PDB file of C-alpha atoms and ligand atoms in Angstrom:
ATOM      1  CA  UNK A   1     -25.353   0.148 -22.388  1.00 95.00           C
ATOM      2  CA  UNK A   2     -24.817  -3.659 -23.553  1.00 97.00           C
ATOM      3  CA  UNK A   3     -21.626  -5.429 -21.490  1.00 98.00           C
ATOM      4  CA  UNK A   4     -20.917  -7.753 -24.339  1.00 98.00           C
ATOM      5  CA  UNK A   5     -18.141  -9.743 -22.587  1.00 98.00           C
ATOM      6  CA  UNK A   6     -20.725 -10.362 -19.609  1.00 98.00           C
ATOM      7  CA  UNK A   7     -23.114 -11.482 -22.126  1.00 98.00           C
ATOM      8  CA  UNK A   8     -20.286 -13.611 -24.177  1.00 98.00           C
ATOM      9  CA  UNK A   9     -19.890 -15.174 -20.853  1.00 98.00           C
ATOM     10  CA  UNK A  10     -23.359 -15.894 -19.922  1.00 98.00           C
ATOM     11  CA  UNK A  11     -23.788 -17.483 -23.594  1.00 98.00           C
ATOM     12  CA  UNK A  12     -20.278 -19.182 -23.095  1.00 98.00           C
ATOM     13  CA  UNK A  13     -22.227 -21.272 -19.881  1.00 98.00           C
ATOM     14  CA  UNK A  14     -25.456 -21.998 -21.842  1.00 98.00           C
ATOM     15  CA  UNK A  15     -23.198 -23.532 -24.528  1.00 98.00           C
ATOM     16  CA  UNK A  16     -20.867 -25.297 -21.983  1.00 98.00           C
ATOM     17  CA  UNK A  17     -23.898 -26.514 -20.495  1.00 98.00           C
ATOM     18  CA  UNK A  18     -25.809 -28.237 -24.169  1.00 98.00           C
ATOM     19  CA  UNK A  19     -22.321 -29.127 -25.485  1.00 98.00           C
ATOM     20  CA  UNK A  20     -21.069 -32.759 -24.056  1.00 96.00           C
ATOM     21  CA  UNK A  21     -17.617 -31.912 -25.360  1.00 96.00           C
ATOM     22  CA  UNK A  22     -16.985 -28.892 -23.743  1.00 97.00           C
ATOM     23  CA  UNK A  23     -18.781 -30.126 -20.265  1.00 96.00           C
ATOM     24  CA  UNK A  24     -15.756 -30.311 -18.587  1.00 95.00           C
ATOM     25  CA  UNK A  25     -14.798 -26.564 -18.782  1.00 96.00           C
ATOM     26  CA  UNK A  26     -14.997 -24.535 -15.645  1.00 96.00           C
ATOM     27  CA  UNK A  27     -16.378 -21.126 -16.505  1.00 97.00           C
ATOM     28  CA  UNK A  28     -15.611 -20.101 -12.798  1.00 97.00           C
ATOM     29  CA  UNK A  29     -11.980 -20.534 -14.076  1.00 97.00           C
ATOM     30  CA  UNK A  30     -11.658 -18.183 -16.828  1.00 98.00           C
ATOM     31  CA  UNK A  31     -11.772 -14.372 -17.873  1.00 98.00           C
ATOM     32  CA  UNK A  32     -14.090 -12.890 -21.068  1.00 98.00           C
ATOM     33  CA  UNK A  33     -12.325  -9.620 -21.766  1.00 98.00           C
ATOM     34  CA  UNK A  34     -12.568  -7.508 -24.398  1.00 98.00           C
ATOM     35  CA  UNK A  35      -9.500  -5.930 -26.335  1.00 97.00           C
ATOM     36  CA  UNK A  36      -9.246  -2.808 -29.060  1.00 95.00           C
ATOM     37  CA  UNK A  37      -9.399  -3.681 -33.089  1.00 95.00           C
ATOM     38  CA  UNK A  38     -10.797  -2.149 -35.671  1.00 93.00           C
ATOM     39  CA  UNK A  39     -13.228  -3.942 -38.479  1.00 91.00           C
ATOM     40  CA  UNK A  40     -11.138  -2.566 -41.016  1.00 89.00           C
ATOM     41  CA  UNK A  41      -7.833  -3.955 -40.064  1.00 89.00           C
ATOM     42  CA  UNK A  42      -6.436  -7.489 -40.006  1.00 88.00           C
ATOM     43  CA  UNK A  43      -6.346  -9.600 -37.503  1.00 90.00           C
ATOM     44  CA  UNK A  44      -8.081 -11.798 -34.789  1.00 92.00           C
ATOM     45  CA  UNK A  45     -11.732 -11.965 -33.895  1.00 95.00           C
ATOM     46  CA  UNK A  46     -10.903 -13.804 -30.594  1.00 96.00           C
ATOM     47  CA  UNK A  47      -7.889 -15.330 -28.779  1.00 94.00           C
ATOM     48  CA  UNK A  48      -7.842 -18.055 -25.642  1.00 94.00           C
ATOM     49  CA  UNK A  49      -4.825 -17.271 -23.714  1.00 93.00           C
ATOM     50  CA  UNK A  50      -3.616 -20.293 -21.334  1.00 92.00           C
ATOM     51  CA  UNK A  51      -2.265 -19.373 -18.005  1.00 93.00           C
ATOM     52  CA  UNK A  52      -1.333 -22.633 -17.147  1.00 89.00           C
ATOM     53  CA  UNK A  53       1.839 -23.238 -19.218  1.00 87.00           C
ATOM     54  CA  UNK A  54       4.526 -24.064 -17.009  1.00 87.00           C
ATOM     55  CA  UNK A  55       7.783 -21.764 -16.799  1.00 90.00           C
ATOM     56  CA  UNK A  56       9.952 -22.110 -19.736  1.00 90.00           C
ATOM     57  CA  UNK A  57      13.381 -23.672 -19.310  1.00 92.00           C
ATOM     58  CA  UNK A  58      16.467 -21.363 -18.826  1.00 93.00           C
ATOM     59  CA  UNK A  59      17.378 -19.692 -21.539  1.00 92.00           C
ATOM     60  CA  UNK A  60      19.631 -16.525 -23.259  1.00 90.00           C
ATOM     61  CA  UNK A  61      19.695 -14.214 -25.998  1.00 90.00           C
ATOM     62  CA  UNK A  62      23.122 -13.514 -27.443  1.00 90.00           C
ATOM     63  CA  UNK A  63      24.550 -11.184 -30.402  1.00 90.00           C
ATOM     64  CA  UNK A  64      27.506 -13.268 -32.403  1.00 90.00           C
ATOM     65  CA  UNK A  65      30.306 -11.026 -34.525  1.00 90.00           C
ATOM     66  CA  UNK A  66      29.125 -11.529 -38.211  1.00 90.00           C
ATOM     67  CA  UNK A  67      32.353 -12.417 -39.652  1.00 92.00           C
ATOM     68  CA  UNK A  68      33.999 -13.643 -36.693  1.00 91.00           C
ATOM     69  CA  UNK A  69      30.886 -15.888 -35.670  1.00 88.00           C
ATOM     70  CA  UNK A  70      32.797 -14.944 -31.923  1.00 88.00           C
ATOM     71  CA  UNK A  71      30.052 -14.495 -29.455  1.00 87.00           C
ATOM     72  CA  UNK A  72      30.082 -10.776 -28.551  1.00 89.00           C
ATOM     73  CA  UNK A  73      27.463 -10.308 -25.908  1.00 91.00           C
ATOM     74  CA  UNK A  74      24.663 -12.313 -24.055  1.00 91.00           C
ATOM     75  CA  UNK A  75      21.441 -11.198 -22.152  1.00 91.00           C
ATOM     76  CA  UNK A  76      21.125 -12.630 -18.769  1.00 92.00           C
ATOM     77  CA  UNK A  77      19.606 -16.512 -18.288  1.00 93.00           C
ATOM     78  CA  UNK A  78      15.844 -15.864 -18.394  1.00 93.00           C
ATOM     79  CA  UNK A  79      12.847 -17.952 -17.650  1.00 94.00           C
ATOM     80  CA  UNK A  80       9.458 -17.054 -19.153  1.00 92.00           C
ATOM     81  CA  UNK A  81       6.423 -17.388 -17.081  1.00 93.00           C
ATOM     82  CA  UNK A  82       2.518 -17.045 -17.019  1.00 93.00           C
ATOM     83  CA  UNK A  83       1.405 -14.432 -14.519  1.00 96.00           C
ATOM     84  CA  UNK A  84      -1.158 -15.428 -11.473  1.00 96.00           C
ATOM     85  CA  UNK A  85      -4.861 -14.499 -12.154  1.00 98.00           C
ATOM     86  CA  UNK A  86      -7.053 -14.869  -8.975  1.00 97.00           C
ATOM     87  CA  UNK A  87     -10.780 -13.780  -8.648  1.00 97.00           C
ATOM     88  CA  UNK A  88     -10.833 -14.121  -4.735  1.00 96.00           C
ATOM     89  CA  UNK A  89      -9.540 -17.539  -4.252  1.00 96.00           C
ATOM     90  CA  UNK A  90     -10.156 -18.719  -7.650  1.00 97.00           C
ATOM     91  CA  UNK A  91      -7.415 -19.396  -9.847  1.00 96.00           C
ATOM     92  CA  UNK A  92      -8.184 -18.398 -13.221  1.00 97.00           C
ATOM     93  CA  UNK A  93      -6.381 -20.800 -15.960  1.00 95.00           C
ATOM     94  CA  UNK A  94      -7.595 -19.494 -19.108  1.00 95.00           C
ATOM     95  CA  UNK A  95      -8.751 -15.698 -20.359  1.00 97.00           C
ATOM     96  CA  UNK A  96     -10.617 -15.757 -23.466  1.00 97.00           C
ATOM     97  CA  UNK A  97     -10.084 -12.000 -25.518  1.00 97.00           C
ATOM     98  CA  UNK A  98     -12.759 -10.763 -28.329  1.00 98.00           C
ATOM     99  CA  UNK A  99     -12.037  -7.902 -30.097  1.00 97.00           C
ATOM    100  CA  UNK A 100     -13.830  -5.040 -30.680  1.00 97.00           C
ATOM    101  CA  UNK A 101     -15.221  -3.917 -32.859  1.00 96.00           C
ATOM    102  CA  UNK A 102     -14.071  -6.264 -35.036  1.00 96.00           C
ATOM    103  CA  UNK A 103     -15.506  -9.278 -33.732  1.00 96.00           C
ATOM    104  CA  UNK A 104     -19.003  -7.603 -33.804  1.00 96.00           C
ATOM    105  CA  UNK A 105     -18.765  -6.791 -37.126  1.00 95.00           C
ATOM    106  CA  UNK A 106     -17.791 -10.406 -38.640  1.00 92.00           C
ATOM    107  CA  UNK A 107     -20.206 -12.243 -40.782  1.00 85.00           C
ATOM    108  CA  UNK A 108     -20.042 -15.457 -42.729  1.00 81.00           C
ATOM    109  CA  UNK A 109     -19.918 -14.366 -46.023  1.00 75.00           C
ATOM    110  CA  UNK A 110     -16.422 -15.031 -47.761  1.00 71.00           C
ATOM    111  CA  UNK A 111     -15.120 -16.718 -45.141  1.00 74.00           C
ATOM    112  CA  UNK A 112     -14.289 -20.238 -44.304  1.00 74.00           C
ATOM    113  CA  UNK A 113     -16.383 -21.230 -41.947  1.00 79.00           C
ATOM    114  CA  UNK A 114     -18.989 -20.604 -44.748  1.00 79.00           C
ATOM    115  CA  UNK A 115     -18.731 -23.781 -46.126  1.00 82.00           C
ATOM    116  CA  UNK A 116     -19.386 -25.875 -42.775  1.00 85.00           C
ATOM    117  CA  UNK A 117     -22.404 -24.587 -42.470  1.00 86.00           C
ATOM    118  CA  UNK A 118     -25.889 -24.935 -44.183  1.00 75.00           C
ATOM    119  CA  UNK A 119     -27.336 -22.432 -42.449  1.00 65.00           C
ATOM    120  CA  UNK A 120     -25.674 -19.152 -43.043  1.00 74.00           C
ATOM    121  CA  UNK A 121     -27.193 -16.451 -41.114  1.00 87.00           C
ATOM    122  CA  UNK A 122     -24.413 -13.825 -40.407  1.00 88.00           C
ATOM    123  CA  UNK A 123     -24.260 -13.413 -37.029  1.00 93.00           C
ATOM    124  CA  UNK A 124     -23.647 -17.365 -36.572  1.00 94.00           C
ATOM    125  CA  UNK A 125     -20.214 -16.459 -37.740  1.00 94.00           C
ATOM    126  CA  UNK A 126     -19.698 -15.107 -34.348  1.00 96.00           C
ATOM    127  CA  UNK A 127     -21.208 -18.327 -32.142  1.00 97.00           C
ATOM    128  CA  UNK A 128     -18.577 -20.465 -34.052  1.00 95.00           C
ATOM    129  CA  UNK A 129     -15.621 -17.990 -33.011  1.00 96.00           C
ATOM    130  CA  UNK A 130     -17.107 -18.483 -29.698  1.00 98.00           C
ATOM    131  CA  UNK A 131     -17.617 -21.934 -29.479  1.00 97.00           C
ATOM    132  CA  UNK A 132     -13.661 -21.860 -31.315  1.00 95.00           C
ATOM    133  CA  UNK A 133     -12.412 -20.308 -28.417  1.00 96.00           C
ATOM    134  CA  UNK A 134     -13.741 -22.280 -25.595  1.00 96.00           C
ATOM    135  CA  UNK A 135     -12.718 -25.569 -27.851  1.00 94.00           C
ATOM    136  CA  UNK A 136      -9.264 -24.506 -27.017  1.00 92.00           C
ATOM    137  CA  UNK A 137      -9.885 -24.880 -23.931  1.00 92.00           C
ATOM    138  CA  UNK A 138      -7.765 -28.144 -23.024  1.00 87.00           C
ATOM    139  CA  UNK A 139      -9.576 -31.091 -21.265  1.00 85.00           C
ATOM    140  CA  UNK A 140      -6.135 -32.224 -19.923  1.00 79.00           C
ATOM    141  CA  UNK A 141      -5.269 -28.980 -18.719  1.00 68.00           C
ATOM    142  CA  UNK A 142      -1.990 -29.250 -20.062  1.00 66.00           C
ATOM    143  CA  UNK A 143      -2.278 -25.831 -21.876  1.00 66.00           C
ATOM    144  CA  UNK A 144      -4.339 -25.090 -25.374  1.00 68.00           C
ATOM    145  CA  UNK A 145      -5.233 -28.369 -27.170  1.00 71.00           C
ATOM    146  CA  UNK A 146      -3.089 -29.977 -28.848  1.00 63.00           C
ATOM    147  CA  UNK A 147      -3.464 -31.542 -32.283  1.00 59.00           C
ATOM    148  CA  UNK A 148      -1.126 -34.837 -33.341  1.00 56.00           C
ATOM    149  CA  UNK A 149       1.241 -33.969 -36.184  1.00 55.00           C
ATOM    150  CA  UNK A 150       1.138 -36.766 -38.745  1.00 54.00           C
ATOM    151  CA  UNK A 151       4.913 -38.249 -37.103  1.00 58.00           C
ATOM    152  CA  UNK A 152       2.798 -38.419 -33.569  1.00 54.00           C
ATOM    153  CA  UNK A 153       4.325 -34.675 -32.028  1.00 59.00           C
ATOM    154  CA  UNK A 154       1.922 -32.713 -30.690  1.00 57.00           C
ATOM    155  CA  UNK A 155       1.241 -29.671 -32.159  1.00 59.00           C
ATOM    156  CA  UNK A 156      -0.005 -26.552 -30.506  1.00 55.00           C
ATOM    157  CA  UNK A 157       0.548 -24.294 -33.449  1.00 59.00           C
ATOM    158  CA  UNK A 158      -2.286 -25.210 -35.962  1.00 60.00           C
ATOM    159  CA  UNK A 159      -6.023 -26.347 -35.459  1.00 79.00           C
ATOM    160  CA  UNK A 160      -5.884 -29.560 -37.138  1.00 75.00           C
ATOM    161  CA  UNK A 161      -7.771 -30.620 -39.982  1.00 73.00           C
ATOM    162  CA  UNK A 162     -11.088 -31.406 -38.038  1.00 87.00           C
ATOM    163  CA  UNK A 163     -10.867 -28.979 -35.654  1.00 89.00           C
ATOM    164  CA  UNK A 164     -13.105 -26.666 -37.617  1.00 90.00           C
ATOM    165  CA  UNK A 165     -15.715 -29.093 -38.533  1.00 91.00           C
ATOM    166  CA  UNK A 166     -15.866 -30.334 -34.748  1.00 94.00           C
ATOM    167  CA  UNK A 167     -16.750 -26.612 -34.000  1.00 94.00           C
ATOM    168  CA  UNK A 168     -19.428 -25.999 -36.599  1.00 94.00           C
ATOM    169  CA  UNK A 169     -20.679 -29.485 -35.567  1.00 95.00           C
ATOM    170  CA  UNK A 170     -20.847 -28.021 -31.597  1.00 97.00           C
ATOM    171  CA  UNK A 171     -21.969 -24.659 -33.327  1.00 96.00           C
ATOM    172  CA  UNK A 172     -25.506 -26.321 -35.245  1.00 94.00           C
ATOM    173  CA  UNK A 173     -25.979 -29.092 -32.186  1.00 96.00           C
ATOM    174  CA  UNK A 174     -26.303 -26.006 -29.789  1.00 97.00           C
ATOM    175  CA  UNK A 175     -28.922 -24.830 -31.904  1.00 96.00           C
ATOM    176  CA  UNK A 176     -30.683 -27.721 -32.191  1.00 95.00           C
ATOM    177  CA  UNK A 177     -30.890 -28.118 -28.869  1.00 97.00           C
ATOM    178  CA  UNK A 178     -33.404 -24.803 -28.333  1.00 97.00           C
ATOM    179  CA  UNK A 179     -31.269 -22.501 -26.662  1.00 98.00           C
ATOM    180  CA  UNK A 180     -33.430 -19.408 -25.404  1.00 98.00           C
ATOM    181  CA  UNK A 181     -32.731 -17.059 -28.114  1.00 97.00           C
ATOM    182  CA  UNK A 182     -32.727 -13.958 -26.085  1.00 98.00           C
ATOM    183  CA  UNK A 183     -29.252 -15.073 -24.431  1.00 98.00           C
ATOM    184  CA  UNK A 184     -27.925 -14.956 -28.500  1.00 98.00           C
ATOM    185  CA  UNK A 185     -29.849 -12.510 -29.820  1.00 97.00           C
ATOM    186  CA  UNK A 186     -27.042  -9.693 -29.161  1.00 97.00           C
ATOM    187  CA  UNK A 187     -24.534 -11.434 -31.770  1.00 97.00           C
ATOM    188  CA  UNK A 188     -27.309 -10.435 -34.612  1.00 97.00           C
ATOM    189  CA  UNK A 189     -25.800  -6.882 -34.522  1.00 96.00           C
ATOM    190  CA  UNK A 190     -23.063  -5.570 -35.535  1.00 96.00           C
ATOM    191  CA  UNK A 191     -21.669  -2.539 -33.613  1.00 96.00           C
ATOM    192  CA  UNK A 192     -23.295   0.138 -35.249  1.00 95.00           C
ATOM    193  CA  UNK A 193     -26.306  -1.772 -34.395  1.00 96.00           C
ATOM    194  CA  UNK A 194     -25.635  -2.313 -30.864  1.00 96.00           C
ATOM    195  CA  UNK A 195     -24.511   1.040 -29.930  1.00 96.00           C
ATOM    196  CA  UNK A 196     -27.727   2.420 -32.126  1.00 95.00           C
ATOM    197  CA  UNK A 197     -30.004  -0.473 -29.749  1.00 95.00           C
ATOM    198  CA  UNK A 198     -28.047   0.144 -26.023  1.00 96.00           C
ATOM    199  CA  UNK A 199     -26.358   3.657 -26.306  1.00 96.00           C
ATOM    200  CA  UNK A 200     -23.041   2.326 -26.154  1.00 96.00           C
ATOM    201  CA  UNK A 201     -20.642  -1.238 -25.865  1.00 97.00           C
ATOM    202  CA  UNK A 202     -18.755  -1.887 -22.579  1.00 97.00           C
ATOM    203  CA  UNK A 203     -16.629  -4.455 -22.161  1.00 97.00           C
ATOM    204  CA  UNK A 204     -14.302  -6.159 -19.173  1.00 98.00           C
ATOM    205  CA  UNK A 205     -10.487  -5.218 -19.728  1.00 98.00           C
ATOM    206  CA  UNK A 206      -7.378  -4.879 -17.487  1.00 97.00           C
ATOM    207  CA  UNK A 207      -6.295  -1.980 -15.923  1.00 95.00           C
ATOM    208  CA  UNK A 208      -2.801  -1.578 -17.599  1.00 94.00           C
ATOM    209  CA  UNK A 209      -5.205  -1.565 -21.636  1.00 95.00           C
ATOM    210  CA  UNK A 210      -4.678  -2.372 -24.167  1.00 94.00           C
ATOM    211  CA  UNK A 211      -2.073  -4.373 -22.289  1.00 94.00           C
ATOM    212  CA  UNK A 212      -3.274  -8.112 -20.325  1.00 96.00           C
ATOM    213  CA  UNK A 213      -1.690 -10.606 -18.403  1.00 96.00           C
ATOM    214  CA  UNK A 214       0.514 -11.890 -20.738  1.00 93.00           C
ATOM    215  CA  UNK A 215       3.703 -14.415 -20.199  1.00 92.00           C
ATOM    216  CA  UNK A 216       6.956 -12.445 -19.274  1.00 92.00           C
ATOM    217  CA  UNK A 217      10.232 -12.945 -18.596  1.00 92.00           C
ATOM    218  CA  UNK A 218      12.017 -13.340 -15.413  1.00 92.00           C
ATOM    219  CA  UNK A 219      15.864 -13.142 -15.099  1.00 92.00           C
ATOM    220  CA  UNK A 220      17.504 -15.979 -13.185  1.00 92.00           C
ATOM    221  CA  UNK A 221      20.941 -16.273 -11.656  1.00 90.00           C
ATOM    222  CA  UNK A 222      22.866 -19.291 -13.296  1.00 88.00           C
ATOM    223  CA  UNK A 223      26.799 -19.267 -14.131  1.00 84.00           C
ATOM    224  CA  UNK A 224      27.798 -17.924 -17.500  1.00 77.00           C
ATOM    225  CA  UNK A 225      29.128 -20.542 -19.825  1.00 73.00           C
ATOM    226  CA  UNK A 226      31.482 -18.390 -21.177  1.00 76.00           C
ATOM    227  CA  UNK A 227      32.525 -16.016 -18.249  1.00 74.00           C
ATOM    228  CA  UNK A 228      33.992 -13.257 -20.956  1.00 81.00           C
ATOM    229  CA  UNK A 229      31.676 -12.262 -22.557  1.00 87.00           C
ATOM    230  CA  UNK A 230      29.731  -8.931 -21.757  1.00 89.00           C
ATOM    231  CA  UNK A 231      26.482  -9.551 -20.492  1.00 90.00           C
ATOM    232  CA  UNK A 232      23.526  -7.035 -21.894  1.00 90.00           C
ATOM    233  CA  UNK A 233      20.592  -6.341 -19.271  1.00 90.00           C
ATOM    234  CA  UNK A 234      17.589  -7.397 -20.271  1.00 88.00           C
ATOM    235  CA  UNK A 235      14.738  -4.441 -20.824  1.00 86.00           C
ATOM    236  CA  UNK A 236      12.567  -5.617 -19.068  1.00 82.00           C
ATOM    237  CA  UNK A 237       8.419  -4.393 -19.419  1.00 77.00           C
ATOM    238  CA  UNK A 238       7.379  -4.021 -16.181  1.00 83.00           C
ATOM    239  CA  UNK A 239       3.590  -5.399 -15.767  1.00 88.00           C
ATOM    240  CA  UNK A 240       2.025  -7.106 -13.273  1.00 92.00           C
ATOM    241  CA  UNK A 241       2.786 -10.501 -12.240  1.00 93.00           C
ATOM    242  CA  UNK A 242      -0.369 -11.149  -9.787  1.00 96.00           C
ATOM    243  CA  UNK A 243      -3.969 -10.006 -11.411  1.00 98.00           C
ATOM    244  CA  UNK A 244      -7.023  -9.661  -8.851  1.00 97.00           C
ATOM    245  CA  UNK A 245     -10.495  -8.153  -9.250  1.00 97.00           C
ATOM    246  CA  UNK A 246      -9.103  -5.058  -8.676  1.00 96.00           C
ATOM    247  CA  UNK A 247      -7.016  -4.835 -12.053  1.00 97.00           C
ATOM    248  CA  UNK A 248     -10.141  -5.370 -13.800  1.00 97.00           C
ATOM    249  CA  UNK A 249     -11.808  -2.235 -15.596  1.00 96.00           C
ATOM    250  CA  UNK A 250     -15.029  -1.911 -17.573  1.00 96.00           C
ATOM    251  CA  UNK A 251     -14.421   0.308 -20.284  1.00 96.00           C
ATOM    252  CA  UNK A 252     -16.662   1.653 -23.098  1.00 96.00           C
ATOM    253  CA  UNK A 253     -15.737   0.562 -26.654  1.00 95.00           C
ATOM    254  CA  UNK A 254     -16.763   3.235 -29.456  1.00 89.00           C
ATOM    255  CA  UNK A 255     -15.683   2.328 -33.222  1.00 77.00           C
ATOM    256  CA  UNK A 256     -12.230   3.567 -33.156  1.00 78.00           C
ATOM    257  CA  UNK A 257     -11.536   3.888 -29.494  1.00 73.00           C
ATOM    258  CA  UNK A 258     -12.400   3.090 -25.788  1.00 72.00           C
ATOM    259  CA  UNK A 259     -12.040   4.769 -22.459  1.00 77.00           C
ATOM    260  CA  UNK A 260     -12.194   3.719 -18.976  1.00 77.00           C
ATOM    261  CA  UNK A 261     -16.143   4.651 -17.148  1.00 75.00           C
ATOM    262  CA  UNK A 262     -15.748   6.758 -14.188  1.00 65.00           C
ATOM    263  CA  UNK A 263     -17.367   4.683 -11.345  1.00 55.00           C
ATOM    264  CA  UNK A 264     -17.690   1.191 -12.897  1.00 46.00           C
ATOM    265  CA  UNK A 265     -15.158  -1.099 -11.128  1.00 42.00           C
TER     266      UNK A 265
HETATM  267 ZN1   ZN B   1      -7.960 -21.056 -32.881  1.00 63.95          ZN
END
C-alpha cells in the first residue's frame, strides 16, 4: 500500500530544497497527516495548522437578558492555547493536513488556479495545494503568514492578491528545475487509481481521528467583574494537550471511510 502523507512529505523536502523561498522551512519541524473528506463534498484540499500562536488573552462568554440587556450569566475567564507536539525532542510548530480522498481526486479543470498556469496537466493541481500549504509556512515564525491589509494591519485571514501567483510561480520553477519525477509521479492518480496501483492508501493521523491537535481552551482563575452574576461551567472537550510519537496512527483511507491497521504504529 502507498503512505501518501510519507510521500507528500518526502516531495514537501525536494521542493523545500529547489525553492529559495521556502529554504528556510524546517521539515524536521512539522507533521503531514492525513484527515477524512469525501470528493463529493465541499471543502478543503489541505490545511497548515500553526502551533506556535501564543495563548490568547483572558477572555469570557456571557448570555445578556434580551429585553433587559442585564447580564444573566458568564462562563468562566478562559485562555485559548495551542497544544505541545514533540517527536522525541523536537518541537513540532506546524502540521500540515490533506484530505482524503478529496485531495487525490482534485484536478485543474474549473478551478482557479487554472488560469496561473500554462501548463495544465491535472495532477499539477495538487503540487500547487502543496506548495500552498508549505507557503504558509511563516518565515518569521510568528504564526501563518501574514498579508498587509491596504491601511498597513496585518491580515491572517485572506491570501492576498499575489499570494496565488507566488505559488504557481514556486509550482512551474520546481519543475523547471528537473525534479526526479518518480518522487511526483503518485499525484498523477487519483484514488481510484492509487488504490487500483498499491492495494490500498494509508496515511499518518492522530490517535483520537478524525480529531488533531487543535487549540483549546483552558479556564483561568481571575476575579469576576461583576461578582453576581451566575457563572456557567465551561464544557469543556477533553483532548490531549501534549502529542508524542505515540499518538500517531497510520490508518488506511478507502473512498468513504478509514480504519486504524492492526500493527502499524
Ligand atoms: Zn491557504
Amino acid at each position: 500500500m502507498i503512505n501518501y502523507t510519507e510521500r507528500i512529505a518526502l516531495l514537501m523536502k525536494d521542493v523545500v530544497a529547489r525553492t529559495p523561498r521556502l529554504s528556510f522551512i524546517d521539515l524536521n519541524q512539522v507533521i503531514v497527516f492525513a484527515r477524512f473528506g469525501r470528493s463529493d463534498a465541499e471543502g478543503a484540499f489541505a490545511t497548515c495548522h500553526c502551533l506556535t500562536l501564543p495563548e490568547s488573552e483572558p477572555g469570557y462568554f456571557f448570555w445578556k437578558d434580551r429585553e433587559t440587556g442585564q447580564l444573566t450569566r458568564r462562563s468562566p475567564w478562559f485562555v485559548t492555547k495551542s497544544p505541545q507536539v514533540k517527536l522525541g525532542t523536537t518541537t513540532i510548530n506546524y502540521l500540515i493536513s490533506f484530505v482524503l480522498p478529496r485531495f487525490s481526486d482534485q484536478t485543474m479543470a474549473g478551478s482557479r488556479k487554472a488560469d496561473l498556469y500554462l501548463q495544465t496537466d491535472p495532477w499539477i493541481a495538487k503540487l500547487d495545494t502543496i506548495v500552498h500549504e508549505l507557503y504558509h509556512i511563516d518565515p518569521t515564525a510568528t504564526g501563518i503568514r501574514a498579508i498587509e491589509n491596504a491601511d498597513g494591519k496585518r491580515s491572517y485571514r485572506s491570501h492576498g492578491p499575489l499570494f496565488y501567483e507566488n505559488v504557481a510561480e514556486m509550482v512551474q520553477g520546481y519543475l523547471a528545475s528537473n525534479p526526479d519525477p518518480s518522487l511526483y509521479e503518485f499525484l498523477k492518480y487519483d484514488f481510484a487509481g492509487l488504490t487500483d496501483m498499491y492495494g490500498g492508501v494509508l496515511g499518518t493521523t492522530f490517535r483520537n481521528f478524525p480529531s488533531f491537535p487543535q487549540r483549546y481552551m483552558e479556564t483561568v482563575d481571575l476575579p469576576a467583574s461583576d461578582p453576581c452574576v451566575r457563572v456557567e461551567p465551561l464544557k469543556l472537550p477533553s483532548q490531549p494537550v501534549v502529542y508524542t510519537e505515540k499518538d500517531l496512527h497510520v490508518r488506511q483511507f478507502t473512498g468513504d471511510r478509514s480504519r486504524r491497521l492492526t500493527g502499524a504504529a
